[in-house]
Short mmCIF file of C-alpha atoms in Angstrom, two decimals:
data_model
loop_
_atom_site.label_atom_id
_atom_site.label_comp_id
_atom_site.label_asym_id
_atom_site.label_seq_id
_atom_site.Cartn_x
_atom_site.Cartn_y
_atom_site.Cartn_z
CA UNK M 1 60.24 58.68 12.55
CA UNK M 2 57.48 59.08 10.60
CA UNK M 3 55.38 55.95 9.58
CA UNK M 4 53.28 56.60 6.70
CA UNK M 5 50.03 54.56 5.90
CA UNK M 6 49.00 56.44 2.34
CA UNK M 7 52.24 57.39 0.41
CA UNK M 8 52.35 60.53 0.31
CA UNK M 9 53.09 61.12 -3.47
CA UNK M 10 49.50 60.62 -3.56
CA UNK M 11 48.27 63.75 -1.82
CA UNK M 12 47.49 65.95 -4.74
CA UNK M 13 49.48 69.33 -4.72
CA UNK M 14 47.03 71.41 -5.63
CA UNK M 15 44.67 70.46 -2.18
CA UNK M 16 47.20 71.10 -0.28
CA UNK M 17 47.91 74.55 -1.76
CA UNK M 18 44.23 74.91 -2.18
CA UNK M 19 44.03 74.90 1.95
CA UNK M 20 43.49 77.34 4.30
CA UNK M 21 47.15 79.11 5.77
CA UNK M 22 48.54 76.72 8.88
CA UNK M 23 47.13 73.70 7.62
CA UNK M 24 47.62 70.78 5.73
CA UNK M 25 46.19 66.98 4.04
CA UNK M 26 49.15 64.26 4.32
CA UNK M 27 48.95 60.71 5.37
CA UNK M 28 47.63 59.71 8.74
CA UNK M 29 50.73 58.73 10.92
CA UNK M 30 51.08 56.66 14.29
CA UNK M 31 51.89 59.55 15.88
CA UNK M 32 47.93 60.50 15.46
CA UNK M 33 47.01 58.84 18.69
CA UNK M 34 49.07 61.50 20.60
CA UNK M 35 47.14 64.31 17.66
CA UNK M 36 44.13 63.84 18.52
CA UNK M 37 42.98 61.64 16.16
CA UNK M 38 40.87 59.18 17.84
CA UNK M 39 39.04 62.57 19.58
CA UNK M 40 38.29 64.04 16.00
CA UNK M 41 37.07 60.54 15.43
CA UNK M 42 35.06 60.80 17.85
CA UNK M 43 32.80 63.59 16.72
CA UNK M 44 31.70 60.92 14.43
CA UNK M 45 30.53 57.86 15.54
CA UNK M 46 31.39 56.31 18.88
CA UNK M 47 35.34 55.53 19.39
CA UNK M 48 35.55 53.42 21.69
CA UNK M 49 38.23 53.23 24.66
CA UNK M 50 41.50 51.92 22.69
CA UNK M 51 44.85 52.53 24.30
CA UNK M 52 47.92 53.51 22.08
CA UNK M 53 49.61 49.85 21.42
CA UNK M 54 45.87 48.80 19.87
CA UNK M 55 45.99 52.01 18.53
CA UNK M 56 49.95 51.06 16.97
CA UNK M 57 48.32 47.94 16.20
CA UNK M 58 45.08 47.86 13.96
CA UNK M 59 48.23 51.43 12.34
CA UNK M 60 50.86 48.83 12.01
CA UNK M 61 47.89 46.79 9.67
CA UNK M 62 46.72 48.32 7.53
CA UNK M 63 50.21 50.06 6.49
CA UNK M 64 51.12 46.48 5.23
CA UNK M 65 47.83 47.07 3.29
CA UNK M 66 48.83 49.96 1.75
CA UNK M 67 46.88 49.22 -1.62
CA UNK M 68 43.53 48.45 0.28
CA UNK M 69 44.27 50.98 2.79
CA UNK M 70 44.46 55.51 1.86
CA UNK M 71 43.79 57.35 5.03
CA UNK M 72 44.26 61.20 6.06
CA UNK M 73 44.55 63.59 7.94
CA UNK M 74 44.08 67.33 7.74
CA UNK M 75 46.89 68.65 10.54
CA UNK M 76 47.01 72.13 12.30
CA UNK M 77 50.35 73.27 11.48
CA UNK M 78 50.20 75.90 14.75
CA UNK M 79 48.87 72.99 17.42
CA UNK M 80 50.34 69.75 15.78
CA UNK M 81 46.40 68.14 16.31
CA UNK M 82 44.55 66.55 13.63
CA UNK M 83 41.67 68.54 12.55
CA UNK M 84 39.86 66.39 9.75
CA UNK M 85 40.38 62.62 8.19
CA UNK M 86 38.50 60.40 6.24
CA UNK M 87 39.89 56.93 4.52
CA UNK M 88 39.81 55.38 1.18
CA UNK M 89 39.66 51.32 1.21
CA UNK M 90 39.26 49.63 -2.13
CA UNK M 91 37.37 46.71 -3.25
CA UNK M 92 38.93 44.39 -5.44
CA UNK M 93 35.52 43.59 -8.12
CA UNK M 94 35.27 40.98 -10.31
CA UNK M 95 32.94 43.02 -12.66
CA UNK M 96 34.41 45.84 -14.45
CA UNK M 97 37.05 43.25 -15.58
CA UNK M 98 38.45 42.45 -12.14
CA UNK M 99 38.02 46.37 -11.73
CA UNK M 100 38.86 48.58 -8.54
CA UNK M 101 36.32 50.83 -6.19
CA UNK M 102 36.52 52.83 -4.03
CA UNK M 103 34.59 53.72 -0.52
CA UNK M 104 34.97 56.78 1.24
CA UNK M 105 34.62 56.51 5.22
CA UNK M 106 34.75 57.62 8.23
CA UNK M 107 35.07 61.50 7.16
CA UNK M 108 34.86 64.48 10.04
CA UNK M 109 36.04 67.76 10.70
CA UNK M 110 36.37 68.84 14.40
CA UNK M 111 33.59 70.56 15.52
CA UNK M 112 36.14 73.59 16.74
CA UNK M 113 37.13 73.70 12.27
CA UNK M 114 34.20 73.56 10.09
CA UNK M 115 33.14 76.28 7.98
CA UNK M 116 36.77 75.98 6.26
CA UNK M 117 36.42 74.44 3.61
CA UNK M 118 38.06 71.08 5.38
CA UNK M 119 35.80 68.20 4.55
CA UNK M 120 36.17 69.52 0.62
CA UNK M 121 39.41 69.04 1.04
CA UNK M 122 39.64 65.81 2.63
CA UNK M 123 36.52 64.26 0.26
CA UNK M 124 39.27 66.11 -2.82
CA UNK M 125 41.88 64.09 -2.07
CA UNK M 126 39.81 60.45 -1.42
CA UNK M 127 39.02 61.25 -4.18
CA UNK M 128 43.16 61.30 -6.19
CA UNK M 129 43.82 58.59 -3.76
CA UNK M 130 41.40 56.89 -5.95
CA UNK M 131 41.96 58.12 -9.10
CA UNK M 132 45.21 57.95 -8.76
CA UNK M 133 45.05 54.10 -7.13
CA UNK M 134 42.87 53.15 -10.72
CA UNK M 135 40.06 53.06 -9.37
CA UNK M 136 36.58 53.28 -11.48
CA UNK M 137 34.68 54.91 -9.70
CA UNK M 138 33.61 55.51 -5.27
CA UNK M 139 30.80 56.34 -3.90
CA UNK M 140 30.26 56.64 -0.34
CA UNK M 141 27.58 55.61 2.45
CA UNK M 142 25.90 59.22 3.87
CA UNK M 143 22.36 60.44 6.47
CA UNK M 144 20.19 62.38 4.56
CA UNK M 145 21.24 65.86 5.88
CA UNK M 146 24.94 65.30 4.04
CA UNK M 147 23.18 64.90 0.94
CA UNK M 148 23.94 68.80 -0.16
CA UNK M 149 27.19 68.45 1.14
CA UNK M 150 28.56 65.38 -0.94
CA UNK M 151 26.52 66.61 -4.23
CA UNK M 152 28.55 69.59 -4.18
CA UNK M 153 32.08 67.64 -3.94
CA UNK M 154 30.91 65.96 -7.44
CA UNK M 155 28.65 62.80 -5.70
CA UNK M 156 25.29 62.20 -6.93
CA UNK M 157 22.60 60.15 -4.88
CA UNK M 158 21.48 56.49 -6.48
CA UNK M 159 20.15 53.98 -4.89
CA UNK M 160 19.97 52.95 -1.78
CA UNK M 161 21.59 52.27 1.87
CA UNK M 162 21.09 48.86 3.85
CA UNK M 163 22.05 47.80 7.36
CA UNK M 164 22.83 44.74 9.09
CA UNK M 165 24.04 45.40 12.55
CA UNK M 166 25.09 42.40 15.06
#
C-alpha cells in the first residue's frame, strides 16, 4: 500500500517527462525508509538514528498536514532507491492578504547521481507545487557555495539569514 504525503496530482508532468530515462519524481512514500531516503538525507546533514516506526510516525504526521508539507523524491527505477529529495513547507501569513509563502528545505541529490540535473528537477517540482498551492513567493536558505545553482533555478539572492541554535 502506497501512502502519499503530497498529492501526485501536484507533480508537474513536464518535469516528469524531462527527467533522465530510468528516473521518476513522486511524493514521499512511507516505504521510502527502506528505499534509502534517510541515507540520501545523511549526505546533506546529520540525520541521527531513526527507527522505522519513528520514521513512519513522522511521515504520518506530515501526511495529515498536506496543506503545509509537500515532500518529494526522485527514485531510480532499476534500483528502486531514493536518489534525490526535497520538501516544501507552506507558511500561512497575515501579510499579503493572508498570503502563503513557500519555504524549500532539505534539497539533496545522492553523491553518485550528481551531474544529471536531478537537483534542478527537485526544485522545479517544488516550485510548481508551491505555485499550485497558491504561494505568492518561495524562499530558501543555502550556503554561499550553492548560490550559483539556485540562481540557475530562478532564485535571486536577497537579504541575509540568521540562526540561533539550542
